CSV table of C-alpha atoms in Angstrom, one decimal:
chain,number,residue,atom,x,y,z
B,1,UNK,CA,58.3,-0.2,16.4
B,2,UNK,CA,58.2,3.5,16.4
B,3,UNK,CA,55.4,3.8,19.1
B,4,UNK,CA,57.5,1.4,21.1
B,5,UNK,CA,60.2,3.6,20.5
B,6,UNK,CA,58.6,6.8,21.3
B,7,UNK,CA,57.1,4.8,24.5
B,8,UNK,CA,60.4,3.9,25.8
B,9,UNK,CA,61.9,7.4,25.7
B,10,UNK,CA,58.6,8.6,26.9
B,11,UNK,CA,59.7,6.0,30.0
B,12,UNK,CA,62.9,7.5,30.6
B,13,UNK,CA,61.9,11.1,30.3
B,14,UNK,CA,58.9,10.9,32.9
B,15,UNK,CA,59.3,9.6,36.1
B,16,UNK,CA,58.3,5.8,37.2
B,17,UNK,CA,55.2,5.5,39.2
B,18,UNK,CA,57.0,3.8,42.3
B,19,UNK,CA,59.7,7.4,42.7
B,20,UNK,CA,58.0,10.0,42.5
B,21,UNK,CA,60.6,11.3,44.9
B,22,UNK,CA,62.7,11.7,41.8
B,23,UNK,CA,60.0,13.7,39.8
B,24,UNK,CA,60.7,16.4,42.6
B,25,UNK,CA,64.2,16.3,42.5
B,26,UNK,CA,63.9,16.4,38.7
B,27,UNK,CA,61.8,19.6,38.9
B,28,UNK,CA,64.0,21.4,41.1
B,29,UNK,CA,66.3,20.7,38.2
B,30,UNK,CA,64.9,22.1,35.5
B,31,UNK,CA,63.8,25.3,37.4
B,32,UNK,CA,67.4,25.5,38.1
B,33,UNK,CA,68.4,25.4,34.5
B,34,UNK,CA,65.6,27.7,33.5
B,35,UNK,CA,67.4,30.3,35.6
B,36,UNK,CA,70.8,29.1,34.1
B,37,UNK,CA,69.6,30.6,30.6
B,38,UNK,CA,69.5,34.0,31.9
B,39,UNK,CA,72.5,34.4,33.2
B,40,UNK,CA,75.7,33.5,31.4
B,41,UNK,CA,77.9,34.3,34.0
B,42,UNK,CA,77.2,31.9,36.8
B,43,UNK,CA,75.8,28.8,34.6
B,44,UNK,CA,78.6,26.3,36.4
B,45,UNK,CA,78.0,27.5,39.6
B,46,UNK,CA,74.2,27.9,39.6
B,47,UNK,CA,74.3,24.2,38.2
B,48,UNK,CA,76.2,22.8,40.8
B,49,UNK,CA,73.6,24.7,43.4
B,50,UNK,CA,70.5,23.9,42.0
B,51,UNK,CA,70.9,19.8,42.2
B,52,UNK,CA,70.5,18.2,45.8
B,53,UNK,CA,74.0,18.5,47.1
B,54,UNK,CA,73.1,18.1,50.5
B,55,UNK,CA,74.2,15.1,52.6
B,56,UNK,CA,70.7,15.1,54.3
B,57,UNK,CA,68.3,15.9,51.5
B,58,UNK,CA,65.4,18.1,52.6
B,59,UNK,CA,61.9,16.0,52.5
B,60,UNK,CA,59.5,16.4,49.7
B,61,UNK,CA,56.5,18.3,50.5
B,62,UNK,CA,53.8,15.2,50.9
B,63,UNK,CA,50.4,17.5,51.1
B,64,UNK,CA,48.0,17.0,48.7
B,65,UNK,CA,44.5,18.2,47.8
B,66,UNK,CA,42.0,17.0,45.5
B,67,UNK,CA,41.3,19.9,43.1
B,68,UNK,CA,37.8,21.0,42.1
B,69,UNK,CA,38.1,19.5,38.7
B,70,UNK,CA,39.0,16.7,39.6
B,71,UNK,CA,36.3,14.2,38.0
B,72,UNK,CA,36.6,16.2,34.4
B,73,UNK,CA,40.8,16.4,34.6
B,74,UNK,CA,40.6,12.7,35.5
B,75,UNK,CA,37.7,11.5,32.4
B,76,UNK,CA,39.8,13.5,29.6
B,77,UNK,CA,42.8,11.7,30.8
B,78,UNK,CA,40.8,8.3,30.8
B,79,UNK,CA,39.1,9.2,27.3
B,80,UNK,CA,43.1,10.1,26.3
B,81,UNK,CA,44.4,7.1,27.1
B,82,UNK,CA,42.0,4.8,26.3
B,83,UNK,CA,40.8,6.3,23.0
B,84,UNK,CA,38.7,3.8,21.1
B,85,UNK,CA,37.8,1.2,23.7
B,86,UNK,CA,35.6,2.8,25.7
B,87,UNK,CA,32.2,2.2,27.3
B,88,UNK,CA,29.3,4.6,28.1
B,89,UNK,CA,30.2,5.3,31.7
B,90,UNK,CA,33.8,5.8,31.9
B,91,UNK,CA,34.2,5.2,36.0
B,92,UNK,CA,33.3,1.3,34.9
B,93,UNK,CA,36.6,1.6,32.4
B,94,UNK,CA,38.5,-1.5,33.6
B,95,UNK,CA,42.4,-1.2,34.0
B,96,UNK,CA,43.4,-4.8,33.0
B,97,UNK,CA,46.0,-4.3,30.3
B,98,UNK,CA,49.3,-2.9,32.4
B,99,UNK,CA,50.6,-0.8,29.9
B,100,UNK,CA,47.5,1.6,29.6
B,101,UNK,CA,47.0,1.1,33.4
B,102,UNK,CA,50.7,3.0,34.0
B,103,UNK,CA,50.4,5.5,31.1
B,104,UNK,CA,47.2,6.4,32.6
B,105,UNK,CA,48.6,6.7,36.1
B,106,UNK,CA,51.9,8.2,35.0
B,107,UNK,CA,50.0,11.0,34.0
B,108,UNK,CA,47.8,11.7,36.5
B,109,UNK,CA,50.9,11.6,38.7
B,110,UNK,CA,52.7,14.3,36.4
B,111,UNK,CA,49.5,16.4,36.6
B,112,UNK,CA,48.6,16.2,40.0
B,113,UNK,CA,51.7,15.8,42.0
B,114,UNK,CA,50.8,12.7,43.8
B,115,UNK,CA,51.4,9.2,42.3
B,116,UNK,CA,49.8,6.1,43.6
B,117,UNK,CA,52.1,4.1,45.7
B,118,UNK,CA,53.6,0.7,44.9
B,119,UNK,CA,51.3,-0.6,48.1
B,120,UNK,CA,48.1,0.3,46.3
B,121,UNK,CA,48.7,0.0,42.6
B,122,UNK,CA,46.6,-4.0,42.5
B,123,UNK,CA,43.6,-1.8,44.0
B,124,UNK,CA,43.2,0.4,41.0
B,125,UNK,CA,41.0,-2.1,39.0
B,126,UNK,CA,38.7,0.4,37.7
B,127,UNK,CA,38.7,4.3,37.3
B,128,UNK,CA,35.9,4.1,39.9
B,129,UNK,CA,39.0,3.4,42.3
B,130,UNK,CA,41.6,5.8,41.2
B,131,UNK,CA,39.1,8.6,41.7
B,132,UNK,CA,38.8,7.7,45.0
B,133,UNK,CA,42.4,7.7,45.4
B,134,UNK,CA,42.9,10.9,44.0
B,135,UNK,CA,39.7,12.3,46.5
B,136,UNK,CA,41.6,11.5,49.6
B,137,UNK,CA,43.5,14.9,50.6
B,138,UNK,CA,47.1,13.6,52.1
B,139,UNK,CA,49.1,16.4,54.5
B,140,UNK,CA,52.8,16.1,55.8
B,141,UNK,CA,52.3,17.2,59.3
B,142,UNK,CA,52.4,15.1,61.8
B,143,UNK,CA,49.2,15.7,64.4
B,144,UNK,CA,51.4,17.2,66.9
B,145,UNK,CA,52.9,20.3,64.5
B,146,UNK,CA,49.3,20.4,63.5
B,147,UNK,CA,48.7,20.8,67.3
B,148,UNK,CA,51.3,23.2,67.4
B,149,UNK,CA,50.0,25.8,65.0
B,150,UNK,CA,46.7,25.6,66.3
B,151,UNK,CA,45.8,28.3,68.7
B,152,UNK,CA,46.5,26.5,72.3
B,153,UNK,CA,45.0,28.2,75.8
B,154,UNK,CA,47.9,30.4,77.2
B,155,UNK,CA,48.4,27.5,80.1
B,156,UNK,CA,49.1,24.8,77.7
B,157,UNK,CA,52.6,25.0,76.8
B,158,UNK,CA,54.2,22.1,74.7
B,159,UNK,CA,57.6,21.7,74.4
B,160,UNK,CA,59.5,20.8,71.2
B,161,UNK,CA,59.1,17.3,69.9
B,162,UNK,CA,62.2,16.1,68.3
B,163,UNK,CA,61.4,13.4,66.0
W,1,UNK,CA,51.3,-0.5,110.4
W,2,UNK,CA,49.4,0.7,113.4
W,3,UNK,CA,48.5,4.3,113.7
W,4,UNK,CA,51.5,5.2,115.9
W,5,UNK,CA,53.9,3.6,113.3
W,6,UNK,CA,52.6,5.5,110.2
W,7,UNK,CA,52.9,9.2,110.0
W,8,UNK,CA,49.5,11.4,110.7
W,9,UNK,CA,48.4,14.8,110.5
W,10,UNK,CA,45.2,17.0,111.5
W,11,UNK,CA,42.8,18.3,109.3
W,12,UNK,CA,43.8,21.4,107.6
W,13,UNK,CA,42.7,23.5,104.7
W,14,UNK,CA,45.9,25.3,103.3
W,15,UNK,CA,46.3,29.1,104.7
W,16,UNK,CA,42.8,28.5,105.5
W,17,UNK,CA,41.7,28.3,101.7
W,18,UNK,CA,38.2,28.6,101.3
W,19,UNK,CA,37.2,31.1,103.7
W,20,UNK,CA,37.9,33.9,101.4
W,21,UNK,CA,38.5,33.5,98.0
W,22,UNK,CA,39.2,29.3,97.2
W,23,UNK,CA,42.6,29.4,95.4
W,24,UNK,CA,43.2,26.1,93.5
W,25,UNK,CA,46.9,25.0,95.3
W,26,UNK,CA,48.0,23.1,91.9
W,27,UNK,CA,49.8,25.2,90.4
W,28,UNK,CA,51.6,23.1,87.4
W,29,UNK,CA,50.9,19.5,85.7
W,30,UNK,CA,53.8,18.0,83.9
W,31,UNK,CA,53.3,15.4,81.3
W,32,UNK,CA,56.6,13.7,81.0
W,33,UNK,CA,56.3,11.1,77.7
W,34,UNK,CA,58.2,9.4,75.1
W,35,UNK,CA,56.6,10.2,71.4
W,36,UNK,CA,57.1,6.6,70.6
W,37,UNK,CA,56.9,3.9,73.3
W,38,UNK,CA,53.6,1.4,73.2
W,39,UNK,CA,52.5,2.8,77.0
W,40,UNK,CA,52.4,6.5,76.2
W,41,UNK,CA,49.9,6.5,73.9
W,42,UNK,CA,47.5,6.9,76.3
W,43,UNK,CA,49.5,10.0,77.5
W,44,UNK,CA,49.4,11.0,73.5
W,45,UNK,CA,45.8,10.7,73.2
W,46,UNK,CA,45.3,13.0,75.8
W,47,UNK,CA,47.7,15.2,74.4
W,48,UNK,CA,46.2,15.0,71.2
W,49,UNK,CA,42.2,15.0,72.3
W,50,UNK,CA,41.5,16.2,76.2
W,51,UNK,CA,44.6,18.8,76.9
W,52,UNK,CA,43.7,21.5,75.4
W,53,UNK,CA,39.7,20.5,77.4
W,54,UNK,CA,41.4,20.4,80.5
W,55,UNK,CA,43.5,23.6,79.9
W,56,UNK,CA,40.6,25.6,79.7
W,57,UNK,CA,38.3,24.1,81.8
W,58,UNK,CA,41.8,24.8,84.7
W,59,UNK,CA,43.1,28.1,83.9
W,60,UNK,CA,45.1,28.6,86.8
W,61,UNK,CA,46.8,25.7,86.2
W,62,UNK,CA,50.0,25.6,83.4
W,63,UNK,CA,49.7,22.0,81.6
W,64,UNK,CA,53.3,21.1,80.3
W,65,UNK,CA,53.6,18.7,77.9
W,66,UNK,CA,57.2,17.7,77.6
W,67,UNK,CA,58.0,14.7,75.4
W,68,UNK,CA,61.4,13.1,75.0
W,69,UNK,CA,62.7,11.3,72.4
W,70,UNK,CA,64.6,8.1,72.8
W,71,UNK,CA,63.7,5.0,74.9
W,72,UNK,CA,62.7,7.2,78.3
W,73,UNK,CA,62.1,6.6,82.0
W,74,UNK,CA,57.7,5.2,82.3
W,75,UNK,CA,55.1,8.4,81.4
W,76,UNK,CA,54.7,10.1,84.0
W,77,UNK,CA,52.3,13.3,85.5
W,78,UNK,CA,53.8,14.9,87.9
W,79,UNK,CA,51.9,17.7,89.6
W,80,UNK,CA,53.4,20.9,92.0
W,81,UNK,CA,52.1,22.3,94.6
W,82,UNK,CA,51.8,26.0,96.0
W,83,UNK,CA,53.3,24.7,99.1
W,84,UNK,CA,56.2,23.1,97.6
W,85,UNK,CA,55.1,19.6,97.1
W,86,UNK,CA,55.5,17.4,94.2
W,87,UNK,CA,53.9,14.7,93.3
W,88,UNK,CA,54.0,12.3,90.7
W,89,UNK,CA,51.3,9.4,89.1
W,90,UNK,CA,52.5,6.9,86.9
W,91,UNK,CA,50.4,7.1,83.6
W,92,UNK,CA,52.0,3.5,81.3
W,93,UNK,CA,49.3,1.9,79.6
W,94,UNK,CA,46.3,4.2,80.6
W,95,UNK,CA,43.7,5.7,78.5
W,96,UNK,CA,43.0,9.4,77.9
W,97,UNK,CA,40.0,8.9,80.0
W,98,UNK,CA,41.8,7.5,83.0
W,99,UNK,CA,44.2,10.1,82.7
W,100,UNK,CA,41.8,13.1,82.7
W,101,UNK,CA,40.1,12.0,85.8
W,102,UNK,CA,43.4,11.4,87.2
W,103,UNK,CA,44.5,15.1,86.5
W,104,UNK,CA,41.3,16.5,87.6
W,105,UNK,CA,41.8,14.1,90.7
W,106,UNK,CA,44.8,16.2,91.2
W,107,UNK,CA,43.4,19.4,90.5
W,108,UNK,CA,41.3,19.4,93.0
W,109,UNK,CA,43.7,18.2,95.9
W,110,UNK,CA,45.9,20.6,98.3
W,111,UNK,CA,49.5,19.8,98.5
W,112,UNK,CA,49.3,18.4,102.0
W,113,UNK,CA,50.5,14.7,102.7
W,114,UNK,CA,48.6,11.9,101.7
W,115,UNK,CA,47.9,10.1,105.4
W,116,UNK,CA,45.9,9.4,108.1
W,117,UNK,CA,43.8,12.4,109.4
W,118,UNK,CA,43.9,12.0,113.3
W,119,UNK,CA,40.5,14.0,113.3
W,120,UNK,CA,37.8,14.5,110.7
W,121,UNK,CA,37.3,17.9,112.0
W,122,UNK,CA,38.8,20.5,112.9
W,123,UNK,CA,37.9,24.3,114.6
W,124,UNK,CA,39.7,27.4,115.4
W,125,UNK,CA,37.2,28.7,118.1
W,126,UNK,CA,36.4,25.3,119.8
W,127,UNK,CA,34.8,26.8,122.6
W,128,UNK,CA,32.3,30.5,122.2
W,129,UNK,CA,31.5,31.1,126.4
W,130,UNK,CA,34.5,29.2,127.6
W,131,UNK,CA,35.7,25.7,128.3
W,132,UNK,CA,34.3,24.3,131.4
W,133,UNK,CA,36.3,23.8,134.5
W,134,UNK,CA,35.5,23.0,138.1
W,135,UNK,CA,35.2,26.5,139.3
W,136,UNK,CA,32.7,27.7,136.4
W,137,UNK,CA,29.1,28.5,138.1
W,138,UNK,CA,31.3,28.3,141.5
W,139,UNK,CA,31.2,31.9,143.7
W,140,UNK,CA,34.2,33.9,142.8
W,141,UNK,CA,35.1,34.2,146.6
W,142,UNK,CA,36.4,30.4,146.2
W,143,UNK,CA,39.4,31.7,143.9
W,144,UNK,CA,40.7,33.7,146.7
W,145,UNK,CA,40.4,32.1,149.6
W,146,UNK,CA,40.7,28.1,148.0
W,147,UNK,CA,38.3,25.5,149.3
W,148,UNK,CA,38.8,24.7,152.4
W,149,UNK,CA,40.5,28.1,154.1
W,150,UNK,CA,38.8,29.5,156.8
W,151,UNK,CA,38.5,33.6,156.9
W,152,UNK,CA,41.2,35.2,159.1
């Protein structure tokens, strides 16, 4: 009852797999209220500032890389979750029960900023696929800004591309 | 049409380009496309792959790439002249291939009109000792007195 308990407010404290638009968001908040504590003065105000008040809210930064530890951050979290059940080579570790399956995810979303989407979640069977998730770099430009800041001859001039 | 309906030109090299110095007459390429319709993604390709070849491989040429947004007129490439004319090449549904050789097609053409050439050659100094006539090689005495004029 208790773990249940604590694994329900654990559930509403972190973010759900499928909006990890709102872990963002969320962040933004705190760092705003970590600034609140040191000034008395403007805690309303800097309140009010620091949540998304804007009518078009600016896009979440989408760029990811794998980081060198990847393989070690990713069997400690396995070995975590898992605990007991666990066989010699921990890539085979199948994810069949759901409830490790998310914890397990959940985290490695919290730790590495990028969560698995809905789309792909029934092709993480086994850790072997959610490290080769997580090895996938992701960037948020689209080609043509990438094309942009490259260095371009000084005859080829593009003009701006409104999305 | 016949000859005599369609317009026709002689041969002609631009300011006489060539003799001296060959100056490319293309002077700008404009790639007119819309970011999102099906038949520009040839013209995207080529954006994305072969312009930045083709700008370097044609440095006196300026390669504009100009998209616009919103459901558009077809993709276009429309290439200026140094004599003032303009012409444009429909590029819907063609691949970045077809649309290189059709820029370096342009490249290398002169601005003159696209029709029939009355000649297929053409010379400044037709003649280097003089154009025949009738009274070449004849004695010189004919000039004065004409052909048939008896001395007074």
């Amino acid at each position: 009852m208790a773990a249940v308990a604590a694994l329900r407010a654990a559930g509403q404290r972190r973010p759900g797999l499928g909006r990890p638009g709102q872990a963002f968001w969320a962040a933004a908040g705190t760092a705003g209220k970590e600034e609140k504590v040191e000034a008395d003065k403007a805690v309303v105000e800097k309140e009010e500032r620091s949540e998304p008040s804007l009518i078009c809210s600016l896009p979440r930064s989408r760029s990811y890389i794998p980081p060198m530890d990847l393989q070690s951050c990713l069997e400690s979290h396995i070995r975590e979750v898992f605990g007991p059940s666990l066989t010699e080579d921990w890539q085979q570790t199948l994810l069949q029960e759901n409830r490790l399956k998310h914890r397990l995810l959940a985290r490695l979303a919290a730790e590495l900023g990028r969560a698995v989407p809905n789309s792909q979640l029934h092709r993480m069977r086994c850790a072997r696929d959610v490290l080769g998730f997580y090895r996938i770099p992701m960037k948020d430009e689209t080609k043509f800004d990438e094309l942009v800041a490259t260095e371009l001859p000084p005859n080829l001039k593009i003009t701006l591309w409104e999305q | 049409m016949t000859g005599r309906g369609s317009p026709s030109r002689f041969l002609t090299a631009v300011l006489h380009n060539g003799v001296g110095r060959y100056v490319r007459q293309l002077q700008r390429l404009q790639l007119l496309f819309s970011p999102t319709a099906a038949d520009a993604r040839g013209a995207r390709q080529f954006v994305e792959e072969a312009a930045q070849d083709f700008a370097r491989q044609h440095p006196d040429v300026v390669l504009y790439v100009s998209p616009h947004s919103g459901p558009g007129p077809a993709p276009v490439l429309r290439a200026e002249y140094l004599n003032g004319t303009v012409r444009e090449e429909l590029i819907a549904s063609k691949t970045s291939e077809e649309i290189v050789q059709l820029a370096t097609k342009m490249a290398n053409q002169s601005g003159l009109d696209i029709i029939r050439i009355r000649k297929p050659f053409h010379t400044d100094n037709p003649s280097i000792q003089g154009q025949w006539h009738p009274l070449t090689n004849k004695p010189s005495i004919l000039t004065v007195q004409g052909p048939r004029l008896q001395p007074q």
